mmCIF file of C-alpha atoms and ligand atoms in Angstrom:
data_model
loop_
_atom_site.group_PDB
_atom_site.id
_atom_site.type_symbol
_atom_site.label_atom_id
_atom_site.label_comp_id
_atom_site.label_asym_id
_atom_site.label_seq_id
_atom_site.Cartn_x
_atom_site.Cartn_y
_atom_site.Cartn_z
ATOM 1 C CA MET A 1 139.266 274.796 -12.752
ATOM 2 C CA SER A 2 136.175 275.330 -10.591
ATOM 3 C CA LEU A 3 136.888 272.969 -7.683
ATOM 4 C CA ASP A 4 137.996 275.657 -5.200
ATOM 5 C CA GLY A 5 135.284 278.024 -6.361
ATOM 6 C CA VAL A 6 132.527 275.415 -6.011
ATOM 7 C CA LYS A 7 133.767 274.474 -2.530
ATOM 8 C CA ALA A 8 133.577 278.108 -1.419
ATOM 9 C CA ALA A 9 130.255 278.647 -3.206
ATOM 10 C CA TYR A 10 128.726 275.561 -1.639
ATOM 11 C CA GLU A 11 129.605 276.785 1.868
ATOM 12 C CA LEU A 12 128.086 280.164 1.048
ATOM 13 C CA LEU A 13 124.922 278.537 -0.324
ATOM 14 C CA LYS A 14 124.560 276.310 2.750
ATOM 15 C CA ASN A 15 124.996 279.195 5.163
ATOM 16 C CA SER A 16 123.091 281.959 3.395
ATOM 17 C CA GLY A 17 120.843 280.298 0.789
ATOM 18 C CA ASP A 18 122.015 282.993 -1.636
ATOM 19 C CA VAL A 19 121.883 281.379 -5.099
ATOM 20 C CA SER A 20 123.244 284.330 -7.107
ATOM 21 C CA GLY A 21 125.909 284.869 -4.435
ATOM 22 C CA ALA A 22 126.968 281.239 -4.876
ATOM 23 C CA VAL A 23 127.201 281.548 -8.682
ATOM 24 C CA LYS A 24 129.169 284.790 -8.265
ATOM 25 C CA LYS A 25 131.520 283.247 -5.695
ATOM 26 C CA ALA A 26 132.331 280.188 -7.800
ATOM 27 C CA ILE A 27 132.891 282.228 -10.947
ATOM 28 C CA ASN A 28 134.857 285.066 -9.276
ATOM 29 C CA THR A 29 137.300 282.492 -7.895
ATOM 30 C CA VAL A 30 138.071 281.340 -11.437
ATOM 31 C CA GLU A 31 137.999 284.861 -12.956
ATOM 32 C CA ASP A 32 140.528 286.124 -10.400
ATOM 33 C CA ASN A 33 143.005 283.288 -10.904
ATOM 34 C CA PRO A 34 145.455 284.029 -13.753
ATOM 35 C CA GLU A 35 146.413 280.337 -13.846
ATOM 36 C CA PHE A 36 143.073 279.688 -15.570
ATOM 37 C CA SER A 37 143.949 281.155 -18.914
ATOM 38 C CA SER A 38 140.513 281.045 -20.523
ATOM 39 C CA VAL A 39 138.479 283.129 -18.063
ATOM 40 C CA GLY A 40 138.824 286.626 -16.582
ATOM 41 C CA TYR A 41 142.264 287.887 -15.499
ATOM 42 C CA GLY A 42 144.945 286.326 -17.696
ATOM 43 C CA GLY A 43 142.286 285.232 -20.209
ATOM 44 C CA LEU A 44 142.961 284.354 -23.842
ATOM 45 C CA PRO A 45 143.599 287.374 -26.060
ATOM 46 C CA ASN A 46 141.952 287.924 -29.418
ATOM 47 C CA ARG A 47 143.881 288.322 -32.668
ATOM 48 C CA GLU A 48 144.796 291.925 -31.736
ATOM 49 C CA GLY A 49 146.125 290.949 -28.301
ATOM 50 C CA ASP A 50 143.072 292.224 -26.384
ATOM 51 C CA VAL A 51 141.179 290.113 -23.847
ATOM 52 C CA GLU A 52 137.472 290.418 -24.731
ATOM 53 C CA LEU A 53 135.115 288.986 -22.136
ATOM 54 C CA ASP A 54 131.689 287.358 -22.391
ATOM 55 C CA ALA A 55 129.556 286.584 -19.319
ATOM 56 C CA ALA A 56 125.898 285.929 -18.536
ATOM 57 C CA TYR A 57 123.569 285.062 -15.685
ATOM 58 C CA MET A 58 120.007 283.716 -15.748
ATOM 59 C CA ASP A 59 117.702 283.555 -12.741
ATOM 60 C CA GLY A 60 115.379 280.577 -13.133
ATOM 61 C CA SER A 61 112.724 282.048 -10.831
ATOM 62 C CA THR A 62 112.269 285.459 -12.451
ATOM 63 C CA GLY A 63 113.244 284.240 -15.943
ATOM 64 C CA TYR A 64 115.375 287.382 -16.154
ATOM 65 C CA TYR A 65 118.751 287.216 -17.826
ATOM 66 C CA GLY A 66 121.719 289.554 -18.173
ATOM 67 C CA GLY A 67 124.917 289.420 -20.165
ATOM 68 C CA ILE A 68 127.938 291.306 -21.371
ATOM 69 C CA LEU A 69 129.520 290.675 -24.741
ATOM 70 C CA GLY A 70 133.049 291.404 -25.869
ATOM 71 C CA ALA A 71 133.818 293.792 -23.008
ATOM 72 C CA LYS A 72 137.370 294.754 -22.049
ATOM 73 C CA GLY A 73 138.925 295.322 -18.639
ATOM 74 C CA ILE A 74 135.998 294.407 -16.360
ATOM 75 C CA ALA A 75 137.773 292.446 -13.630
ATOM 76 C CA ASN A 76 134.713 290.295 -12.794
ATOM 77 C CA PRO A 77 132.418 290.134 -15.826
ATOM 78 C CA ILE A 78 129.918 287.870 -14.025
ATOM 79 C CA ASP A 79 129.209 290.667 -11.515
ATOM 80 C CA ALA A 80 128.093 292.943 -14.356
ATOM 81 C CA ALA A 81 125.963 290.136 -15.827
ATOM 82 C CA ILE A 82 124.248 289.458 -12.471
ATOM 83 C CA GLU A 83 123.504 293.165 -12.082
ATOM 84 C CA LEU A 84 122.080 293.317 -15.619
ATOM 85 C CA SER A 85 119.884 290.279 -14.932
ATOM 86 C CA LYS A 86 117.896 292.382 -12.451
ATOM 87 C CA ARG A 87 116.605 294.502 -15.354
ATOM 88 C CA HIS A 88 113.857 293.797 -17.837
ATOM 89 C CA MET A 89 115.149 296.036 -20.636
ATOM 90 C CA ASN A 90 118.724 296.688 -21.775
ATOM 91 C CA CYS A 91 119.890 293.495 -20.089
ATOM 92 C CA LEU A 92 122.404 292.458 -22.747
ATOM 93 C CA LEU A 93 125.182 294.976 -23.370
ATOM 94 C CA SER A 94 128.181 294.765 -25.655
ATOM 95 C CA GLY A 95 131.646 296.324 -25.832
ATOM 96 C CA THR A 96 131.891 299.948 -24.764
ATOM 97 C CA GLY A 97 128.242 299.953 -23.604
ATOM 98 C CA ALA A 98 128.947 297.087 -21.212
ATOM 99 C CA GLU A 99 132.125 298.810 -20.005
ATOM 100 C CA HIS A 100 130.215 302.073 -19.437
ATOM 101 C CA PHE A 101 127.589 300.195 -17.408
ATOM 102 C CA ALA A 102 130.279 298.486 -15.310
ATOM 103 C CA ARG A 103 131.979 301.827 -14.641
ATOM 104 C CA LEU A 104 128.698 303.412 -13.531
ATOM 105 C CA GLN A 105 128.128 300.475 -11.179
ATOM 106 C CA GLY A 106 131.572 300.986 -9.688
ATOM 107 C CA PHE A 107 132.888 297.586 -10.746
ATOM 108 C CA ARG A 108 136.640 297.089 -10.692
ATOM 109 C CA PHE A 109 138.620 297.456 -13.929
ATOM 110 C CA GLN A 110 142.055 296.082 -14.642
ATOM 111 C CA ASN A 111 144.314 295.142 -17.531
ATOM 112 C CA MET A 112 143.226 291.537 -18.081
ATOM 113 C CA LEU A 113 146.322 290.668 -20.082
ATOM 114 C CA THR A 114 149.007 289.071 -17.912
ATOM 115 C CA ARG A 115 152.630 288.663 -18.947
ATOM 116 C CA GLU A 116 151.864 284.968 -19.637
ATOM 117 C CA SER A 117 148.784 285.617 -21.781
ATOM 118 C CA LYS A 118 150.688 288.266 -23.785
ATOM 119 C CA LYS A 119 153.570 285.836 -24.304
ATOM 120 C CA ARG A 120 151.156 283.154 -25.460
ATOM 121 C CA TRP A 121 149.646 285.597 -27.965
ATOM 122 C CA GLU A 122 153.062 286.647 -29.298
ATOM 123 C CA GLU A 123 154.116 283.015 -29.690
ATOM 124 C CA GLU A 124 150.917 282.188 -31.545
ATOM 125 C CA LEU A 125 151.381 285.111 -33.926
ATOM 126 C CA ALA A 126 154.921 283.971 -34.623
ATOM 127 C CA LYS A 127 153.710 280.399 -35.258
ATOM 128 C CA GLU A 128 150.985 281.590 -37.594
ATOM 129 C CA ARG A 129 153.585 283.425 -39.581
ATOM 130 C CA GLU A 130 155.309 280.072 -39.958
ATOM 131 C CA GLN A 131 152.002 278.473 -41.000
ATOM 132 C CA LEU A 132 151.485 276.472 -37.823
ATOM 133 C CA PRO A 133 148.188 277.807 -36.528
ATOM 134 C CA GLY A 134 147.324 276.624 -33.010
ATOM 135 C CA ALA A 135 144.656 279.225 -32.425
ATOM 136 C CA TYR A 136 141.252 278.282 -31.024
ATOM 137 C CA ARG A 137 142.901 275.785 -28.676
ATOM 138 C CA GLY A 138 142.892 275.980 -24.880
ATOM 139 C CA HIS A 139 139.535 277.748 -24.647
ATOM 140 C CA ASP A 140 137.144 277.059 -21.794
ATOM 141 C CA THR A 141 134.265 278.644 -19.916
ATOM 142 C CA VAL A 142 133.421 278.568 -16.242
ATOM 143 C CA CYS A 143 129.768 277.440 -16.200
ATOM 144 C CA VAL A 144 128.051 277.348 -12.793
ATOM 145 C CA ILE A 145 124.574 276.174 -11.811
ATOM 146 C CA ALA A 146 123.397 276.691 -8.233
ATOM 147 C CA ALA A 147 120.143 275.555 -6.657
ATOM 148 C CA ARG A 148 118.604 275.990 -3.262
ATOM 149 C CA GLU A 149 115.114 274.740 -2.490
ATOM 150 C CA LYS A 150 113.001 275.888 -5.437
ATOM 151 C CA HIS A 151 115.457 278.447 -6.810
ATOM 152 C CA ILE A 152 117.877 277.618 -9.659
ATOM 153 C CA ALA A 153 120.248 279.947 -11.508
ATOM 154 C CA ALA A 154 123.084 279.628 -13.998
ATOM 155 C CA GLY A 155 126.086 281.822 -14.771
ATOM 156 C CA VAL A 156 128.999 281.734 -17.218
ATOM 157 C CA SER A 157 132.212 283.691 -17.807
ATOM 158 C CA THR A 158 134.882 283.339 -20.499
ATOM 159 C CA SER A 159 137.391 285.134 -22.676
ATOM 160 C CA GLY A 160 136.147 282.951 -25.561
ATOM 161 C CA LEU A 161 138.357 281.503 -28.251
ATOM 162 C CA PHE A 162 142.066 282.284 -28.358
ATOM 163 C CA MET A 163 142.967 284.495 -31.366
ATOM 164 C CA LYS A 164 139.298 285.102 -32.175
ATOM 165 C CA ASP A 165 138.472 288.016 -34.443
ATOM 166 C CA PRO A 166 137.859 291.243 -32.495
ATOM 167 C CA GLY A 167 134.140 291.450 -31.726
ATOM 168 C CA ARG A 168 133.547 287.717 -32.045
ATOM 169 C CA ILE A 169 130.921 286.497 -29.574
ATOM 170 C CA GLY A 170 130.591 282.868 -28.509
ATOM 171 C CA ASP A 171 127.652 280.933 -27.124
ATOM 172 C CA SER A 172 128.352 281.796 -23.490
ATOM 173 C CA PRO A 173 126.409 285.078 -23.192
ATOM 174 C CA ILE A 174 123.625 283.955 -25.553
ATOM 175 C CA VAL A 175 120.586 282.760 -23.647
ATOM 176 C CA GLY A 176 119.459 279.272 -24.666
ATOM 177 C CA ALA A 177 122.891 278.502 -26.108
ATOM 178 C CA GLY A 178 125.464 279.023 -23.324
ATOM 179 C CA LEU A 179 123.001 278.777 -20.465
ATOM 180 C CA TYR A 180 119.335 278.452 -19.563
ATOM 181 C CA ALA A 181 117.567 278.231 -16.207
ATOM 182 C CA ASP A 182 113.996 277.586 -15.115
ATOM 183 C CA SER A 183 113.508 276.986 -11.399
ATOM 184 C CA ALA A 184 110.514 274.703 -12.036
ATOM 185 C CA VAL A 185 112.540 272.444 -14.334
ATOM 186 C CA GLY A 186 116.304 272.865 -13.987
ATOM 187 C CA ALA A 187 119.227 274.566 -15.665
ATOM 188 C CA ALA A 188 121.858 273.722 -18.244
ATOM 189 C CA SER A 189 125.050 275.278 -19.522
ATOM 190 C CA ALA A 190 127.493 274.616 -22.336
ATOM 191 C CA THR A 191 131.188 274.920 -23.117
ATOM 192 C CA GLY A 192 133.158 274.266 -26.270
ATOM 193 C CA VAL A 193 133.217 275.942 -29.659
ATOM 194 C CA GLY A 194 130.590 278.654 -29.362
ATOM 195 C CA GLU A 195 129.669 278.828 -33.035
ATOM 196 C CA ASP A 196 128.634 275.164 -32.913
ATOM 197 C CA ILE A 197 126.806 275.418 -29.564
ATOM 198 C CA ILE A 198 124.769 278.427 -30.726
ATOM 199 C CA ARG A 199 123.620 276.502 -33.799
ATOM 200 C CA GLY A 200 122.098 273.847 -31.532
ATOM 201 C CA CYS A 201 120.422 276.133 -28.919
ATOM 202 C CA LEU A 202 121.746 273.403 -26.674
ATOM 203 C CA SER A 203 121.182 274.713 -23.151
ATOM 204 C CA TYR A 204 117.547 275.448 -23.924
ATOM 205 C CA GLU A 205 117.165 272.056 -25.540
ATOM 206 C CA VAL A 206 118.458 270.294 -22.410
ATOM 207 C CA VAL A 207 116.011 272.206 -20.198
ATOM 208 C CA ARG A 208 113.166 271.477 -22.632
ATOM 209 C CA LEU A 209 113.925 267.753 -22.433
ATOM 210 C CA MET A 210 114.041 267.925 -18.626
ATOM 211 C CA GLU A 211 110.633 269.609 -18.741
ATOM 212 C CA GLN A 212 109.396 266.567 -20.662
ATOM 213 C CA GLY A 213 110.539 264.382 -17.775
ATOM 214 C CA ARG A 214 114.117 263.388 -18.609
ATOM 215 C CA PRO A 215 116.585 263.425 -15.715
ATOM 216 C CA ALA A 216 119.535 265.783 -16.263
ATOM 217 C CA GLN A 217 121.971 263.163 -17.539
ATOM 218 C CA GLU A 218 119.473 261.753 -20.051
ATOM 219 C CA ALA A 219 118.502 265.220 -21.227
ATOM 220 C CA CYS A 220 122.140 266.213 -21.908
ATOM 221 C CA LYS A 221 122.844 262.964 -23.692
ATOM 222 C CA GLU A 222 119.712 263.158 -25.832
ATOM 223 C CA ALA A 223 120.125 266.846 -26.712
ATOM 224 C CA LEU A 224 123.724 266.311 -27.829
ATOM 225 C CA ALA A 225 123.022 263.098 -29.762
ATOM 226 C CA ALA A 226 120.060 264.658 -31.594
ATOM 227 C CA TYR A 227 122.114 267.738 -32.464
ATOM 228 C CA LEU A 228 125.068 265.722 -33.744
ATOM 229 C CA ALA A 229 122.706 263.582 -35.848
ATOM 230 C CA ARG A 230 120.958 266.670 -37.239
ATOM 231 C CA MET A 231 124.272 268.256 -38.187
ATOM 232 C CA SER A 232 125.574 265.017 -39.653
ATOM 233 C CA ARG A 233 122.550 264.908 -41.979
ATOM 234 C CA LYS A 234 123.678 268.340 -43.190
ATOM 235 C CA GLY A 235 127.214 267.025 -43.730
ATOM 236 C CA PHE A 236 128.677 269.019 -40.865
ATOM 237 C CA THR A 237 130.650 267.777 -37.853
ATOM 238 C CA PRO A 238 130.545 270.142 -34.866
ATOM 239 C CA LYS A 239 133.785 270.738 -32.979
ATOM 240 C CA ASP A 240 134.015 270.449 -29.141
ATOM 241 C CA VAL A 241 130.631 270.587 -27.402
ATOM 242 C CA SER A 242 130.089 269.734 -23.726
ATOM 243 C CA LEU A 243 126.990 270.204 -21.590
ATOM 244 C CA ILE A 244 126.119 270.157 -17.888
ATOM 245 C CA ALA A 245 122.695 270.193 -16.269
ATOM 246 C CA LEU A 246 120.983 270.159 -12.911
ATOM 247 C CA GLY A 247 117.326 269.166 -12.628
ATOM 248 C CA ALA A 248 114.800 270.604 -10.181
ATOM 249 C CA ASP A 249 114.332 266.922 -9.241
ATOM 250 C CA GLY A 250 117.936 266.877 -7.948
ATOM 251 C CA SER A 251 119.309 264.924 -10.916
ATOM 252 C CA PHE A 252 122.575 266.126 -12.460
ATOM 253 C CA GLY A 253 124.768 265.144 -15.379
ATOM 254 C CA GLY A 254 126.508 266.093 -18.571
ATOM 255 C CA ALA A 255 127.368 265.035 -22.093
ATOM 256 C CA THR A 256 130.274 265.664 -24.414
ATOM 257 C CA ASN A 257 131.620 264.845 -27.847
ATOM 258 C CA LEU A 258 135.168 264.966 -26.467
ATOM 259 C CA LYS A 259 136.987 261.712 -25.999
ATOM 260 C CA ASP A 260 136.593 259.676 -22.817
ATOM 261 C CA GLY A 261 137.735 261.418 -19.695
ATOM 262 C CA ASP A 262 138.367 264.762 -21.370
ATOM 263 C CA PHE A 263 135.310 266.493 -19.975
ATOM 264 C CA THR A 264 135.094 266.963 -16.240
ATOM 265 C CA PHE A 265 132.930 269.056 -13.957
ATOM 266 C CA VAL A 266 132.588 269.678 -10.240
ATOM 267 C CA TYR A 267 129.501 268.707 -8.263
ATOM 268 C CA ALA A 268 128.552 269.195 -4.606
ATOM 269 C CA ASP A 269 125.459 268.567 -2.491
ATOM 270 C CA GLU A 270 124.626 267.495 1.082
ATOM 271 C CA THR A 271 125.749 263.935 0.454
ATOM 272 C CA HIS A 272 128.504 264.577 -2.103
ATOM 273 C CA PRO A 273 131.415 266.785 -0.990
ATOM 274 C CA ALA A 274 132.690 268.955 -3.857
ATOM 275 C CA ALA A 275 134.582 266.680 -6.252
ATOM 276 C CA VAL A 276 135.447 266.270 -9.898
ATOM 277 C CA TRP A 277 133.127 264.103 -12.015
ATOM 278 C CA THR A 278 133.853 262.849 -15.507
ATOM 279 C CA ILE A 279 131.822 262.131 -18.599
ATOM 280 C CA ALA A 280 133.012 259.107 -20.508
ATOM 281 C CA GLY A 281 132.357 260.455 -24.018
ATOM 282 C CA GLY A 282 131.676 257.326 -26.052
ATOM 283 C CA VAL A 283 128.985 256.000 -23.755
ATOM 284 C CA GLN A 284 128.070 259.359 -22.205
ATOM 285 C CA LYS A 285 128.292 257.739 -18.781
ATOM 286 C CA LEU A 286 128.591 259.777 -15.644
ATOM 287 C CA GLN A 287 131.553 258.729 -13.518
ATOM 288 C CA GLY A 288 131.873 259.766 -9.891
ATOM 289 C CA PRO A 289 135.091 260.975 -8.313
ATOM 290 C CA ALA A 290 137.848 258.368 -8.350
HETATM 291 N N1 LIG B 301 132.159 278.494 -25.553
HETATM 292 C C1 LIG B 301 133.244 279.453 -25.469
HETATM 293 C C2 LIG B 301 133.250 280.311 -26.704
HETATM 294 O O1 LIG B 301 133.065 279.799 -27.806
HETATM 295 C C3 LIG B 301 134.582 278.822 -25.274
HETATM 296 C C4 LIG B 301 134.589 277.580 -24.416
HETATM 297 O O2 LIG B 301 133.678 277.354 -23.644
HETATM 298 O O3 LIG B 301 135.525 276.776 -24.525
HETATM 299 O O4 LIG B 301 133.483 281.477 -26.607
#
């Protein structure tokens, strides 16, 4: 989903050094593409047929963070989140407050429901009437981490879970859960079932482990394993949880509880052209592009 966006963002980062511009570029590319049905335009509708958007951005150098929760019609939710991350107070806005802010900033609005996403919603409603619920499937988040010299930032954008209750908020715009960035240490971001990611404060946990000296891949693996073990002791099995991280030391990696090959991400640096990497779930092994 993010391959084209990361390619464009990497060029921008190389030429301008603009970290927030790179996060914005990568995410906007996904938000604007209706083929990606879990983010931005053409995103997954809630139970009422409305596309409610969550997005956030954290600057690892200032420690500032901004997010929008459950907002409708903002064409590029990440732009509003980046703008909010420049503020100390009132940096996390929900629903009509977030929409009001975006209007004042002059951000573009549009009907985020495409013919395809409406059709999908109608089909799901019909199925549910026949007792075949397929809701909560097909969700995804675009999670982007960009770093240049000593500056690291992370951003996320999603329409959340398909057929969610109106007003439901996932992990994505919650700092420490959906994303966390500290330029001195690194950044991490999460995708999967938000309710389960929030419970583990997983992005913060990955960054905390990197601060203790773990490279990114180890930190993701350890944070996820410890969380799954903790939940298992409580008799609870979390649904889909996947993590990515980038260390200030240049290390990168991810971890997932999905089955082998089901979790992929895009990585690019001076020696690695933008390409899709995979996490082999069972062994949590990072696999380079085929
Ligand atoms: N984490 C998102 C949410 O729960 C969905 C996803 O990343 O798949 O809203």
